[in-house]
XYZ file of C-alpha atoms in Angstrom:
554
model
C -3.736 -5.684 20.059
C -7.062 -4.138 20.993
C -8.849 -4.846 24.243
C -11.322 -7.758 23.867
C -14.957 -7.114 23.081
C -17.764 -6.862 25.566
C -21.514 -7.170 25.143
C -23.108 -3.963 26.377
C -26.828 -3.122 26.413
C -27.567 0.278 24.901
C -30.716 2.060 23.860
C -30.999 2.463 20.105
C -32.323 5.972 19.346
C -35.189 4.678 17.203
C -36.348 1.776 19.375
C -37.805 1.649 22.883
C -36.266 -1.728 23.681
C -32.812 -2.448 24.958
C -30.274 -3.457 22.287
C -27.258 -5.618 23.052
C -24.237 -4.574 20.993
C -20.804 -6.077 20.576
C -18.392 -3.363 21.688
C -14.698 -3.598 20.865
C -12.660 -1.289 23.066
C -10.064 -0.124 20.570
C -7.168 1.951 21.772
C -7.733 5.692 21.280
C -5.580 7.510 18.755
C -2.007 7.862 19.993
C -1.597 11.158 18.100
C -4.220 13.397 19.699
C -3.970 16.900 18.191
C -0.289 16.514 17.304
C -0.673 17.282 13.616
C -3.262 20.010 14.127
C -0.864 22.064 16.230
C 1.725 22.584 13.486
C 2.145 26.331 12.931
C 2.521 28.030 9.563
C 6.224 28.516 10.320
C 6.649 24.778 10.858
C 5.077 24.109 7.476
C 6.656 26.930 5.462
C 8.816 25.934 2.512
C 12.111 27.766 2.261
C 12.691 29.313 -1.183
C 16.403 28.651 -0.762
C 15.716 24.941 -0.300
C 13.589 24.866 -3.451
C 16.323 26.614 -5.440
C 18.966 24.182 -4.176
C 16.809 21.236 -5.179
C 16.411 22.556 -8.725
C 20.168 23.107 -9.044
C 20.919 19.614 -7.751
C 18.359 18.066 -10.104
C 20.111 19.734 -13.036
C 23.451 18.371 -11.838
C 22.037 14.843 -11.590
C 20.665 15.091 -15.131
C 24.126 16.014 -16.363
C 25.570 12.977 -14.588
C 22.983 10.716 -16.234
C 23.929 12.074 -19.652
C 27.633 11.628 -18.910
C 27.032 7.962 -18.046
C 25.242 7.248 -21.337
C 27.969 4.950 -22.676
C 28.733 3.292 -19.337
C 25.927 0.781 -18.730
C 27.033 -0.416 -15.290
C 27.579 3.119 -14.049
C 24.206 4.195 -15.404
C 22.426 1.226 -13.807
C 24.005 2.033 -10.441
C 22.926 5.641 -10.753
C 19.358 4.788 -11.741
C 19.155 2.344 -8.838
C 20.375 4.983 -6.397
C 17.958 7.590 -7.781
C 15.027 5.213 -7.409
C 15.918 3.922 -3.974
C 16.549 7.436 -2.655
C 12.992 8.369 -3.624
C 13.981 10.696 -6.457
C 12.704 8.799 -9.499
C 9.626 11.015 -9.852
C 11.946 13.884 -10.834
C 13.639 11.859 -13.573
C 10.856 9.750 -15.093
C 11.682 10.544 -18.713
C 15.435 10.117 -18.286
C 15.024 6.772 -16.514
C 12.503 5.463 -19.041
C 14.694 6.435 -21.996
C 17.834 5.007 -20.400
C 16.282 1.645 -19.539
C 14.621 1.367 -22.930
C 18.018 1.941 -24.563
C 19.673 -0.620 -22.273
C 16.972 -3.208 -22.953
C 17.146 -2.689 -26.706
C 20.934 -2.683 -26.841
C 21.653 -5.563 -24.499
C 18.758 -7.857 -25.350
C 17.521 -7.255 -28.845
C 21.151 -7.317 -29.969
C 21.860 -10.346 -27.727
C 24.784 -8.759 -25.921
C 26.173 -10.607 -22.893
C 25.473 -8.903 -19.560
C 28.726 -10.130 -18.043
C 29.664 -12.437 -15.187
C 29.101 -10.049 -12.288
C 26.098 -11.360 -10.333
C 25.506 -8.001 -8.667
C 25.110 -6.113 -11.941
C 23.290 -8.882 -13.809
C 20.711 -9.078 -11.009
C 20.488 -5.281 -10.795
C 20.045 -5.132 -14.558
C 17.259 -7.719 -14.345
C 15.469 -5.988 -11.458
C 15.534 -2.489 -12.919
C 14.243 -3.671 -16.284
C 11.527 -5.834 -14.728
C 10.459 -2.907 -12.521
C 10.049 -0.857 -15.692
C 7.980 -3.616 -17.298
C 10.548 -5.095 -19.676
C 10.172 -8.894 -20.129
C 13.834 -9.749 -19.575
C 14.464 -13.510 -19.340
C 15.449 -15.127 -16.048
C 17.800 -17.432 -17.991
C 20.525 -14.847 -17.365
C 20.994 -16.411 -13.912
C 21.742 -19.954 -15.100
C 25.459 -19.244 -15.444
C 25.690 -18.385 -11.745
C 24.923 -21.959 -10.614
C 27.715 -24.398 -9.774
C 27.790 -28.152 -10.357
C 25.718 -28.726 -7.217
C 23.003 -26.372 -8.415
C 23.906 -23.693 -5.844
C 24.266 -20.038 -6.762
C 27.735 -18.510 -6.647
C 28.482 -14.915 -5.681
C 29.585 -12.571 -2.911
C 27.269 -10.919 -0.379
C 26.439 -7.907 -2.541
C 25.770 -10.199 -5.463
C 23.482 -12.415 -3.386
C 21.657 -9.375 -2.010
C 21.131 -8.096 -5.548
C 19.909 -11.549 -6.619
C 17.561 -11.729 -3.622
C 15.969 -8.385 -4.532
C 15.648 -9.435 -8.187
C 13.773 -12.636 -7.325
C 10.823 -10.645 -5.989
C 10.030 -9.617 -9.578
C 9.485 -13.231 -10.639
C 6.383 -14.530 -12.402
C 4.804 -17.988 -12.618
C 6.982 -20.724 -14.090
C 10.330 -19.108 -13.264
C 11.638 -21.994 -11.180
C 15.205 -20.716 -11.217
C 14.068 -17.561 -9.410
C 12.128 -19.587 -6.835
C 15.357 -21.509 -6.209
C 17.376 -18.290 -6.149
C 15.081 -16.751 -3.537
C 15.369 -19.776 -1.249
C 19.150 -19.979 -1.653
C 19.884 -16.251 -1.330
C 17.609 -15.954 1.715
C 19.434 -18.758 3.538
C 22.819 -17.384 2.489
C 22.079 -13.825 3.624
C 20.638 -15.013 6.936
C 23.836 -16.956 7.608
C 26.046 -13.978 6.713
C 24.159 -11.128 8.394
C 26.163 -11.236 11.640
C 29.518 -11.328 9.846
C 29.158 -8.154 7.779
C 30.200 -4.545 8.202
C 27.639 -2.338 9.895
C 26.292 -0.660 6.741
C 26.007 -3.858 4.717
C 24.549 -5.794 7.657
C 21.868 -3.129 8.094
C 21.000 -3.378 4.424
C 20.831 -7.183 4.464
C 18.723 -7.372 7.634
C 16.286 -4.782 6.295
C 16.034 -6.504 2.900
C 15.261 -9.864 4.502
C 12.361 -8.240 6.337
C 11.259 -5.852 3.603
C 12.390 -6.462 0.004
C 12.321 -3.444 -2.296
C 9.474 -4.781 -4.428
C 7.142 -5.039 -1.429
C 8.211 -1.891 0.412
C 6.388 1.441 0.720
C 8.410 3.840 -1.496
C 8.708 6.687 1.048
C 9.710 4.359 3.875
C 12.267 2.657 1.653
C 13.691 6.035 0.642
C 14.036 7.107 4.276
C 15.781 3.841 5.114
C 18.086 3.904 2.099
C 19.218 7.505 2.598
C 20.873 6.495 5.877
C 22.411 3.387 4.282
C 23.601 5.204 1.152
C 25.306 7.882 3.243
C 27.534 5.208 4.838
C 28.585 3.731 1.495
C 32.085 4.695 0.341
C 30.858 5.008 -3.242
C 27.948 7.369 -2.530
C 27.449 10.418 -4.744
C 27.380 13.629 -2.677
C 25.109 15.412 -5.152
C 22.532 12.638 -5.090
C 22.701 12.316 -1.316
C 22.154 16.018 -0.695
C 19.304 16.130 -3.204
C 17.663 13.124 -1.534
C 17.831 14.731 1.915
C 16.526 18.111 0.793
C 13.782 16.555 -1.299
C 12.687 14.280 1.544
C 12.395 17.232 3.920
C 10.536 19.306 1.327
C 8.014 16.543 0.665
C 7.648 16.001 4.401
C 6.545 19.619 4.834
C 4.004 19.218 2.036
C 2.670 16.041 3.632
C 2.587 17.617 7.103
C 0.507 20.490 5.774
C -1.931 18.093 4.126
C -2.205 16.012 7.276
C -2.755 19.122 9.383
C -5.688 20.167 7.192
C -7.231 16.680 7.167
C -6.751 16.434 10.949
C -8.785 19.612 11.402
C -11.545 18.168 9.202
C -11.523 14.970 11.262
C -11.643 16.836 14.566
C -14.543 19.005 13.397
C -16.568 15.876 12.567
C -15.622 14.484 15.998
C -16.185 10.819 15.190
C -14.039 9.887 18.195
C -16.724 11.266 20.529
C -19.818 10.577 18.454
C -18.821 7.031 17.451
C -16.653 5.767 20.333
C -17.058 2.142 19.188
C -15.005 2.747 16.033
C -11.262 2.904 15.475
C -9.896 6.465 15.506
C -7.044 6.037 13.024
C -7.027 9.180 10.898
C -3.220 9.579 10.975
C -2.710 5.912 10.126
C -5.140 6.322 7.222
C -3.089 9.200 5.835
C 0.066 7.110 6.228
C -1.697 4.318 4.303
C -2.571 6.648 1.425
C 0.900 8.186 1.447
C 2.051 4.691 0.544
C -0.204 4.759 -2.518
C 1.094 8.057 -3.876
C 3.438 10.589 -2.289
C 4.172 12.949 -5.193
C 3.148 16.632 -4.818
C 0.913 16.437 -7.901
C -1.413 14.042 -6.059
C -2.205 16.327 -3.130
C -5.952 16.504 -3.825
C -6.038 12.774 -4.530
C -4.415 12.053 -1.146
C -6.851 14.325 0.648
C -10.008 12.739 -0.736
C -8.670 9.190 -0.528
C -7.689 9.683 3.125
C -11.211 10.875 3.891
C -12.712 7.943 1.988
C -10.586 5.314 3.759
C -11.399 6.887 7.136
C -15.116 6.581 6.447
C -14.664 3.033 5.134
C -12.986 2.161 8.443
C -15.980 3.578 10.341
C -18.353 1.603 8.121
C -16.331 -1.557 8.701
C -16.584 -1.197 12.478
C -20.297 -0.368 12.255
C -21.180 -3.427 10.174
C -18.624 -5.624 11.904
C -19.835 -5.238 15.465
C -21.882 -2.249 16.560
C -24.885 -2.018 14.262
C -27.885 -4.282 14.729
C -29.036 -6.262 11.717
C -32.157 -4.053 11.422
C -30.096 -0.855 11.567
C -27.670 -2.196 8.987
C -30.578 -3.020 6.685
C -31.746 0.588 6.924
C -28.265 1.952 6.340
C -27.683 -0.300 3.332
C -30.979 0.891 1.820
C -29.944 4.509 2.413
C -26.612 3.908 0.675
C -28.442 2.377 -2.294
C -30.574 5.532 -2.545
C -27.554 7.842 -2.108
C -29.806 10.756 -1.271
C -29.707 13.004 1.782
C -33.488 12.614 2.022
C -32.866 9.021 3.131
C -31.152 10.195 6.318
C -34.377 10.514 8.331
C -34.858 6.732 8.473
C -31.514 6.213 10.224
C -30.576 6.060 13.929
C -28.804 9.205 15.146
C -25.314 7.705 15.171
C -25.740 6.498 11.589
C -26.875 9.948 10.460
C -23.418 11.285 11.303
C -21.768 8.630 9.143
C -24.210 9.058 6.261
C -23.975 12.850 6.252
C -20.173 12.759 6.278
C -19.982 10.109 3.557
C -22.228 11.994 1.153
C -20.428 15.222 2.021
C -17.039 13.812 1.032
C -18.363 12.533 -2.280
C -20.021 15.916 -2.913
C -16.599 17.497 -2.398
C -15.153 15.075 -4.940
C -17.988 15.782 -7.377
C -17.497 19.533 -7.098
C -13.789 19.277 -7.939
C -14.336 16.790 -10.765
C -16.996 19.072 -12.295
C -14.430 21.882 -12.424
C -12.068 19.547 -14.271
C -14.726 18.223 -16.655
C -14.394 14.723 -15.186
C -17.724 14.278 -13.425
C -18.093 10.767 -14.867
C -15.486 9.553 -12.355
C -17.778 10.223 -9.406
C -20.277 7.650 -10.693
C -17.620 4.925 -10.528
C -16.460 6.037 -7.070
C -20.019 5.936 -5.709
C -20.766 2.555 -7.278
C -17.586 1.126 -5.753
C -18.659 2.392 -2.318
C -22.119 0.874 -2.785
C -20.522 -2.462 -3.675
C -18.461 -2.285 -0.483
C -21.503 -1.596 1.699
C -23.464 -4.435 0.057
C -20.615 -6.806 0.887
C -20.395 -5.518 4.485
C -24.128 -6.179 4.771
C -23.750 -9.711 3.390
C -21.100 -10.500 6.016
C -23.293 -9.031 8.758
C -26.112 -11.382 7.726
C -23.709 -14.343 7.780
C -22.609 -13.342 11.271
C -26.175 -12.949 12.563
C -27.020 -16.434 11.286
C -23.676 -17.909 12.421
C -23.231 -19.115 8.854
C -19.845 -20.471 7.780
C -19.559 -20.231 3.984
C -17.235 -22.231 1.779
C -13.852 -20.628 1.234
C -14.824 -19.700 -2.336
C -18.113 -18.163 -1.201
C -16.310 -16.284 1.552
C -13.648 -14.895 -0.795
C -16.256 -13.727 -3.314
C -17.595 -11.355 -0.662
C -14.452 -10.809 1.429
C -12.392 -9.590 -1.511
C -14.879 -6.732 -1.712
C -14.914 -6.082 2.063
C -11.138 -5.771 2.006
C -12.120 -2.374 0.508
C -9.308 -2.524 -2.033
C -11.533 -2.407 -5.131
C -13.300 0.626 -3.678
C -10.049 2.314 -2.685
C -8.393 1.623 -6.038
C -11.380 3.225 -7.773
C -11.200 6.271 -5.513
C -7.425 6.487 -5.997
C -7.854 6.945 -9.753
C -10.352 9.796 -9.345
C -7.710 12.411 -8.545
C -5.007 11.195 -10.925
C -5.406 13.698 -13.758
C -5.404 12.890 -17.468
C -3.797 9.464 -17.208
C -6.970 7.979 -15.694
C -9.703 7.653 -18.335
C -13.180 6.177 -18.518
C -11.519 3.026 -19.879
C -9.403 2.881 -16.713
C -12.486 2.708 -14.503
C -14.211 0.180 -16.773
C -11.050 -1.937 -16.679
C -11.005 -1.877 -12.873
C -14.714 -2.723 -12.600
C -14.028 -5.850 -14.657
C -11.717 -7.040 -11.832
C -8.436 -7.412 -13.751
C -5.873 -9.935 -12.539
C -3.585 -7.326 -10.962
C -6.411 -5.802 -8.910
C -7.661 -9.212 -7.808
C -4.126 -10.222 -6.811
C -3.639 -7.060 -4.742
C -6.990 -7.672 -3.076
C -6.131 -11.311 -2.310
C -2.927 -10.140 -0.625
C -4.899 -7.632 1.420
C -7.614 -10.074 2.436
C -5.407 -13.017 3.357
C -2.703 -11.021 5.174
C -5.411 -9.282 7.199
C -7.043 -12.606 8.102
C -3.719 -14.245 8.964
C -2.850 -11.659 11.631
C -6.367 -10.722 12.781
C -8.071 -14.117 12.909
C -7.542 -14.980 16.573
C -8.495 -11.562 17.948
C -11.637 -11.264 15.845
C -12.875 -14.687 16.908
C -12.798 -13.637 20.582
C -16.176 -12.030 19.915
C -19.171 -12.640 17.702
C -17.710 -12.128 14.254
C -18.193 -13.351 10.718
C -16.175 -16.515 10.039
C -12.656 -15.745 8.833
C -10.956 -17.150 5.749
C -9.051 -19.500 8.052
C -12.220 -20.906 9.636
C -13.923 -21.321 6.266
C -10.950 -23.149 4.779
C -10.467 -25.389 7.827
C -14.119 -26.447 7.866
C -14.309 -27.063 4.120
C -11.052 -28.989 3.749
C -10.690 -30.570 7.189
C -7.160 -29.278 7.751
C -5.340 -27.660 10.685
C -4.913 -23.932 11.215
C -1.181 -24.316 10.573
C -1.852 -25.972 7.215
C -4.286 -23.206 6.261
C -1.739 -20.519 7.111
C 0.860 -22.240 4.931
C -1.654 -22.453 2.076
C -2.548 -18.773 2.413
C 1.115 -17.761 2.326
C 1.456 -19.778 -0.877
C -1.553 -17.958 -2.337
C -0.052 -14.605 -1.336
C 3.211 -15.555 -3.082
C 1.268 -16.494 -6.209
C -0.669 -13.231 -6.055
C 2.613 -11.291 -6.130
C 3.613 -13.306 -9.198
C 0.317 -12.302 -10.812
C 1.057 -8.660 -10.036
C 4.530 -8.940 -11.554
C 3.129 -10.625 -14.672
C 0.539 -7.898 -15.191
C 3.254 -5.229 -14.964
C 5.210 -6.673 -17.907
C 4.848 -4.979 -21.279
C 2.570 -4.788 -23.119
C 0.420 -3.732 -20.166
C -3.347 -3.322 -20.055
C -2.991 0.143 -18.519
C -0.213 2.755 -18.233
C 2.356 1.972 -15.547
C 1.316 4.881 -13.234
C -2.166 3.315 -13.031
C -0.779 -0.151 -12.339
C 1.588 1.218 -9.691
C -1.331 2.463 -7.608
C -2.543 -1.134 -7.413
C 0.979 -2.389 -6.666
C 1.357 0.220 -3.939
C -1.874 -0.868 -2.252
C -0.375 -4.371 -1.988
C 2.867 -2.910 -0.643
C 1.058 -1.007 2.103
C -0.674 -4.203 3.202
C 2.644 -6.061 3.270
C 4.118 -3.440 5.604
C 1.129 -2.856 7.890
C 0.008 -6.486 8.238
C 3.318 -8.343 8.015
C 3.502 -9.307 11.696
C 0.284 -7.961 13.222
C -2.688 -5.748 12.441
C -0.669 -2.549 12.619
C -3.633 -0.414 11.597
C -5.887 -1.514 14.449
C -3.017 -1.443 16.937
C -1.874 2.060 16.012
C 1.154 1.735 18.286
C 2.813 -0.707 15.876
C 3.002 2.009 13.202
C 4.171 4.829 15.465
C 7.825 4.627 14.454
C 7.024 4.398 10.750
C 4.610 7.332 10.888
C 7.153 9.407 12.806
C 9.909 8.652 10.303
C 7.818 10.045 7.448
C 5.716 12.753 9.058
C 7.606 14.065 12.094
C 11.356 13.445 11.968
C 13.203 15.444 9.333
C 16.608 14.406 7.984
C 19.680 16.311 9.116
C 21.388 17.892 6.110
């Protein structure tokens, strides 16, 4: 948790009078120059490693072909490939295999069998791919008392499957409650490997986990399993280390950019969380093909964080009015009207978007920059609206609050920016779709807003701050804070059901587009599950290290 705020008088560069500002003494970055100091040798990619990976990928493809007529074996292999973080190498093979399984075992009404583990695995893998498989397949696993019957692995598989449920699937709501209680009661009685898997799943189900973190976790679990495939395991380890080097190089370059700007010195009131921002974006897309996309999105989210802290506490209402007007103009000529500290922010913001525009022009996709800029303008307008509420000590209704706060969560802006660097799959229709606030984007944003407010409410209210969702709901409905928190958790659960529904075929957009939105929700679930891990910084240290510092022993 950050150190509480203090009111400190400072001289605003453009005014002769003393200005009282709300200063929040956030912890400095815990990383310093760690990622800048990587040498070229540290980041070099061994040609031998690359060759080994290609050979192992070919071997895995042969295994997938060999398992064509063995559905259970193929499902197990696809599950392992996905959970080990290797699915991006085998997209076509996985898609074709699951399409064949869905067509064969559902359109032809074949029975999936009486093995809860495989029936639940079958359900989860097909739902993850967007196939509308019925949840009725689980009815046969209930006894006369209405309880589910199965062993620990079966219950764990069922538990993971329930997180793909949509509205109206009561049997999956029941299955989640039952399997959760069952696994909690069994966790201390299991073998080490299985216990580790159960405990982790109860905290972080697959559906809500950050793909790279889940891969890192599962590699260590899979290695302890008697049935593990040596080829897959070695490929997973080598591939993880290779990607880590790519990500380290990207982070090193972005760290140098961040240090050159020197926001930490120039804007000491703001959170210095560049490494955490990169970690955030790594959760959105990790694949090598999205290197440029990660770079620009990391810069954008860093600046959004600075803007948040400026509007949230430091800027005066008059300064924020000037800055909002400058953003509306989006012209470097507008910089002269700003206080000195705001000039740094404005110059950097326009510089990043100029970098994006230059690259998009080369690709013949300049139209994307318009959407990215408009999304940023929308964010700043919403920040300004909240600042006005705060200055007037206005407590809006919950609905009025959410109308603005869903924008200030920054997720609409970030989703727009995330599509900019995605290549051919993102079209003008994609951006128009997002600007119409589709259900999946709204659901992801609701998750982000409410989880943030649930863990950050008490700290933020220690200083002058816009009313939180909790305060707005309590005042409007006359209920306790505990009741509000329960209601918000229910809304978060429903938002995940909305996300799952929107991922079922036929989908409004291609799955890679939808998965960016899903991944934004996943990042929030990890970072804000127990506390505001982003603001804290320390809370994410172990997770950041596991992805960006610690390699896996081969």
